[in-house]
Amino acid sequence: MSSNDTLARLAAVLESRKIANGGNPEASYVARLFAKGPDAFLKKIGEEATEAVMAAKDLERGDSAELRARFIGELADLWFHSMVALAHYGLQPADVLAELERREGLGGLEEKALRKAQAREAEGS
């Protein structure tokens, strides 16, 4: 079973929790996030990103199984809430994976320069 399968299964569950698909905010945390709207899950993304950074800093200061597990847990929370946002905007994990695949083989500085050039070109249009 690939990680891509795991992401696809989670995406399907998230889709089923949308209010339009019968998600119940009284019974589902995800349905509650969808019902509250983007501010709720975007706030969670910010919180989880901060917690992931703090966990990484702790791991940097002292490596242990407990600190590694905490860091992984915080990243999982960040990915999860990011996937809620993807679902809200009608996107899939495959869209993010396709973007990562597009960038594969590009150097980070080269890719960043390309994005800046594309942004300048779009502004000039």
PDB file of C-alpha atoms in Angstrom:
ATOM      1  CA  MET A   1       0.000   0.000   0.000  1.00  0.00           C
ATOM      2  CA  SER A   2       1.516   3.319  -1.041  1.00  0.00           C
ATOM      3  CA  SER A   3       1.373   6.624   0.760  1.00  0.00           C
ATOM      4  CA  ASN A   4      -0.478   7.944  -2.279  1.00  0.00           C
ATOM      5  CA  ASP A   5      -3.235   5.393  -1.524  1.00  0.00           C
ATOM      6  CA  THR A   6      -3.366   6.600   2.079  1.00  0.00           C
ATOM      7  CA  LEU A   7      -3.739  10.209   0.962  1.00  0.00           C
ATOM      8  CA  ALA A   8      -6.436   9.257  -1.559  1.00  0.00           C
ATOM      9  CA  ARG A   9      -8.388   7.320   1.091  1.00  0.00           C
ATOM     10  CA  LEU A  10      -8.156  10.227   3.535  1.00  0.00           C
ATOM     11  CA  ALA A  11      -9.253  12.641   0.793  1.00  0.00           C
ATOM     12  CA  ALA A  12     -12.326  10.461   0.164  1.00  0.00           C
ATOM     13  CA  VAL A  13     -13.212  10.487   3.856  1.00  0.00           C
ATOM     14  CA  LEU A  14     -12.814  14.267   4.003  1.00  0.00           C
ATOM     15  CA  GLU A  15     -15.033  14.643   0.936  1.00  0.00           C
ATOM     16  CA  SER A  16     -17.706  12.526   2.638  1.00  0.00           C
ATOM     17  CA  ARG A  17     -17.631  14.856   5.651  1.00  0.00           C
ATOM     18  CA  LYS A  18     -18.617  17.926   3.637  1.00  0.00           C
ATOM     19  CA  ILE A  19     -22.003  19.255   4.687  1.00  0.00           C
ATOM     20  CA  ALA A  20     -23.243  18.967   1.066  1.00  0.00           C
ATOM     21  CA  ASN A  21     -22.381  15.254   1.190  1.00  0.00           C
ATOM     22  CA  GLY A  22     -24.227  14.623   4.459  1.00  0.00           C
ATOM     23  CA  GLY A  23     -21.434  15.429   6.905  1.00  0.00           C
ATOM     24  CA  ASN A  24     -22.794  15.982  10.399  1.00  0.00           C
ATOM     25  CA  PRO A  25     -21.073  18.739  12.427  1.00  0.00           C
ATOM     26  CA  GLU A  26     -22.501  17.223  15.618  1.00  0.00           C
ATOM     27  CA  ALA A  27     -20.783  13.890  14.955  1.00  0.00           C
ATOM     28  CA  SER A  28     -17.656  14.798  12.953  1.00  0.00           C
ATOM     29  CA  TYR A  29     -14.758  17.118  13.709  1.00  0.00           C
ATOM     30  CA  VAL A  30     -14.112  17.576   9.975  1.00  0.00           C
ATOM     31  CA  ALA A  31     -17.770  18.325   9.255  1.00  0.00           C
ATOM     32  CA  ARG A  32     -17.623  20.899  12.057  1.00  0.00           C
ATOM     33  CA  LEU A  33     -14.576  22.521  10.426  1.00  0.00           C
ATOM     34  CA  PHE A  34     -16.359  22.609   7.064  1.00  0.00           C
ATOM     35  CA  ALA A  35     -19.480  24.091   8.696  1.00  0.00           C
ATOM     36  CA  LYS A  36     -17.441  26.833  10.370  1.00  0.00           C
ATOM     37  CA  GLY A  37     -15.814  27.725   7.070  1.00  0.00           C
ATOM     38  CA  PRO A  38     -12.289  28.538   5.916  1.00  0.00           C
ATOM     39  CA  ASP A  39     -11.346  30.687   8.908  1.00  0.00           C
ATOM     40  CA  ALA A  40     -11.634  27.625  11.169  1.00  0.00           C
ATOM     41  CA  PHE A  41      -9.406  25.256   9.206  1.00  0.00           C
ATOM     42  CA  LEU A  42      -6.996  27.960   8.047  1.00  0.00           C
ATOM     43  CA  LYS A  43      -6.474  28.918  11.687  1.00  0.00           C
ATOM     44  CA  LYS A  44      -5.770  25.246  12.458  1.00  0.00           C
ATOM     45  CA  ILE A  45      -3.187  25.127   9.658  1.00  0.00           C
ATOM     46  CA  GLY A  46      -1.416  28.098  11.225  1.00  0.00           C
ATOM     47  CA  GLU A  47      -1.547  26.554  14.693  1.00  0.00           C
ATOM     48  CA  GLU A  48      -0.283  23.198  13.478  1.00  0.00           C
ATOM     49  CA  ALA A  49       2.523  24.814  11.468  1.00  0.00           C
ATOM     50  CA  THR A  50       3.665  26.658  14.592  1.00  0.00           C
ATOM     51  CA  GLU A  51       3.489  23.470  16.667  1.00  0.00           C
ATOM     52  CA  ALA A  52       5.493  21.591  14.008  1.00  0.00           C
ATOM     53  CA  VAL A  53       8.186  24.290  14.087  1.00  0.00           C
ATOM     54  CA  MET A  54       8.348  24.158  17.888  1.00  0.00           C
ATOM     55  CA  ALA A  55       8.587  20.345  17.807  1.00  0.00           C
ATOM     56  CA  ALA A  56      11.380  20.568  15.226  1.00  0.00           C
ATOM     57  CA  LYS A  57      13.257  23.041  17.427  1.00  0.00           C
ATOM     58  CA  ASP A  58      12.904  20.654  20.389  1.00  0.00           C
ATOM     59  CA  LEU A  59      14.182  17.796  18.214  1.00  0.00           C
ATOM     60  CA  GLU A  60      17.127  19.941  17.133  1.00  0.00           C
ATOM     61  CA  ARG A  61      18.085  20.460  20.781  1.00  0.00           C
ATOM     62  CA  GLY A  62      17.861  16.810  21.735  1.00  0.00           C
ATOM     63  CA  ASP A  63      17.114  13.815  19.555  1.00  0.00           C
ATOM     64  CA  SER A  64      14.966  11.101  21.140  1.00  0.00           C
ATOM     65  CA  ALA A  65      12.226   8.723  20.066  1.00  0.00           C
ATOM     66  CA  GLU A  66       9.713  10.825  22.004  1.00  0.00           C
ATOM     67  CA  LEU A  67      10.757  14.067  20.274  1.00  0.00           C
ATOM     68  CA  ARG A  68      10.758  12.396  16.857  1.00  0.00           C
ATOM     69  CA  ALA A  69       7.253  11.042  17.505  1.00  0.00           C
ATOM     70  CA  ARG A  70       6.045  14.483  18.600  1.00  0.00           C
ATOM     71  CA  PHE A  71       7.489  16.100  15.468  1.00  0.00           C
ATOM     72  CA  ILE A  72       5.909  13.453  13.206  1.00  0.00           C
ATOM     73  CA  GLY A  73       2.587  13.873  15.020  1.00  0.00           C
ATOM     74  CA  GLU A  74       2.615  17.628  14.531  1.00  0.00           C
ATOM     75  CA  LEU A  75       3.462  17.247  10.839  1.00  0.00           C
ATOM     76  CA  ALA A  76       0.617  14.739  10.482  1.00  0.00           C
ATOM     77  CA  ASP A  77      -1.743  17.295  12.041  1.00  0.00           C
ATOM     78  CA  LEU A  78      -0.464  19.954   9.633  1.00  0.00           C
ATOM     79  CA  TRP A  79      -0.903  17.673   6.613  1.00  0.00           C
ATOM     80  CA  PHE A  80      -4.377  16.652   7.803  1.00  0.00           C
ATOM     81  CA  HIS A  81      -5.641  20.216   8.162  1.00  0.00           C
ATOM     82  CA  SER A  82      -4.007  21.142   4.845  1.00  0.00           C
ATOM     83  CA  MET A  83      -5.976  18.303   3.275  1.00  0.00           C
ATOM     84  CA  VAL A  84      -9.173  19.719   4.781  1.00  0.00           C
ATOM     85  CA  ALA A  85      -8.346  22.969   2.968  1.00  0.00           C
ATOM     86  CA  LEU A  86      -7.669  21.083  -0.274  1.00  0.00           C
ATOM     87  CA  ALA A  87     -11.056  19.374   0.007  1.00  0.00           C
ATOM     88  CA  HIS A  88     -12.818  22.665   0.719  1.00  0.00           C
ATOM     89  CA  TYR A  89     -11.348  24.211  -2.427  1.00  0.00           C
ATOM     90  CA  GLY A  90     -12.192  21.179  -4.556  1.00  0.00           C
ATOM     91  CA  LEU A  91      -8.595  19.992  -4.847  1.00  0.00           C
ATOM     92  CA  GLN A  92      -6.957  16.635  -4.229  1.00  0.00           C
ATOM     93  CA  PRO A  93      -3.654  15.460  -2.736  1.00  0.00           C
ATOM     94  CA  ALA A  94      -2.839  14.344  -6.300  1.00  0.00           C
ATOM     95  CA  ASP A  95      -2.787  18.028  -7.292  1.00  0.00           C
ATOM     96  CA  VAL A  96      -0.038  18.713  -4.756  1.00  0.00           C
ATOM     97  CA  LEU A  97       1.828  15.561  -5.760  1.00  0.00           C
ATOM     98  CA  ALA A  98       1.650  16.631  -9.408  1.00  0.00           C
ATOM     99  CA  GLU A  99       3.172  19.986  -8.484  1.00  0.00           C
ATOM    100  CA  LEU A 100       5.965  18.273  -6.564  1.00  0.00           C
ATOM    101  CA  GLU A 101       6.573  15.981  -9.541  1.00  0.00           C
ATOM    102  CA  ARG A 102       6.662  19.026 -11.837  1.00  0.00           C
ATOM    103  CA  ARG A 103       9.367  20.519  -9.629  1.00  0.00           C
ATOM    104  CA  GLU A 104      11.359  17.294  -9.447  1.00  0.00           C
ATOM    105  CA  GLY A 105      14.775  17.734 -10.944  1.00  0.00           C
ATOM    106  CA  LEU A 106      14.651  21.507 -10.718  1.00  0.00           C
ATOM    107  CA  GLY A 107      17.072  23.082  -8.327  1.00  0.00           C
ATOM    108  CA  GLY A 108      15.373  25.021  -5.550  1.00  0.00           C
ATOM    109  CA  LEU A 109      16.893  28.322  -6.629  1.00  0.00           C
ATOM    110  CA  GLU A 110      16.078  27.613 -10.275  1.00  0.00           C
ATOM    111  CA  GLU A 111      12.457  26.746  -9.413  1.00  0.00           C
ATOM    112  CA  LYS A 112      12.078  29.889  -7.293  1.00  0.00           C
ATOM    113  CA  ALA A 113      13.493  32.071 -10.092  1.00  0.00           C
ATOM    114  CA  LEU A 114      11.089  30.449 -12.562  1.00  0.00           C
ATOM    115  CA  ARG A 115       8.108  31.179 -10.311  1.00  0.00           C
ATOM    116  CA  LYS A 116       9.209  34.829  -9.931  1.00  0.00           C
ATOM    117  CA  ALA A 117       9.570  35.198 -13.712  1.00  0.00           C
ATOM    118  CA  GLN A 118       6.111  33.674 -14.236  1.00  0.00           C
ATOM    119  CA  ALA A 119       4.617  36.047 -11.650  1.00  0.00           C
ATOM    120  CA  ARG A 120       6.225  39.059 -13.348  1.00  0.00           C
ATOM    121  CA  GLU A 121       4.940  37.852 -16.705  1.00  0.00           C
ATOM    122  CA  ALA A 122       1.416  37.431 -15.298  1.00  0.00           C
ATOM    123  CA  GLU A 123       1.501  40.953 -13.837  1.00  0.00           C
ATOM    124  CA  GLY A 124       2.528  42.356 -17.222  1.00  0.00           C
ATOM    125  CA  SER A 125      -0.392  40.693 -19.026  1.00  0.00           C
TER     126      SER A 125
END
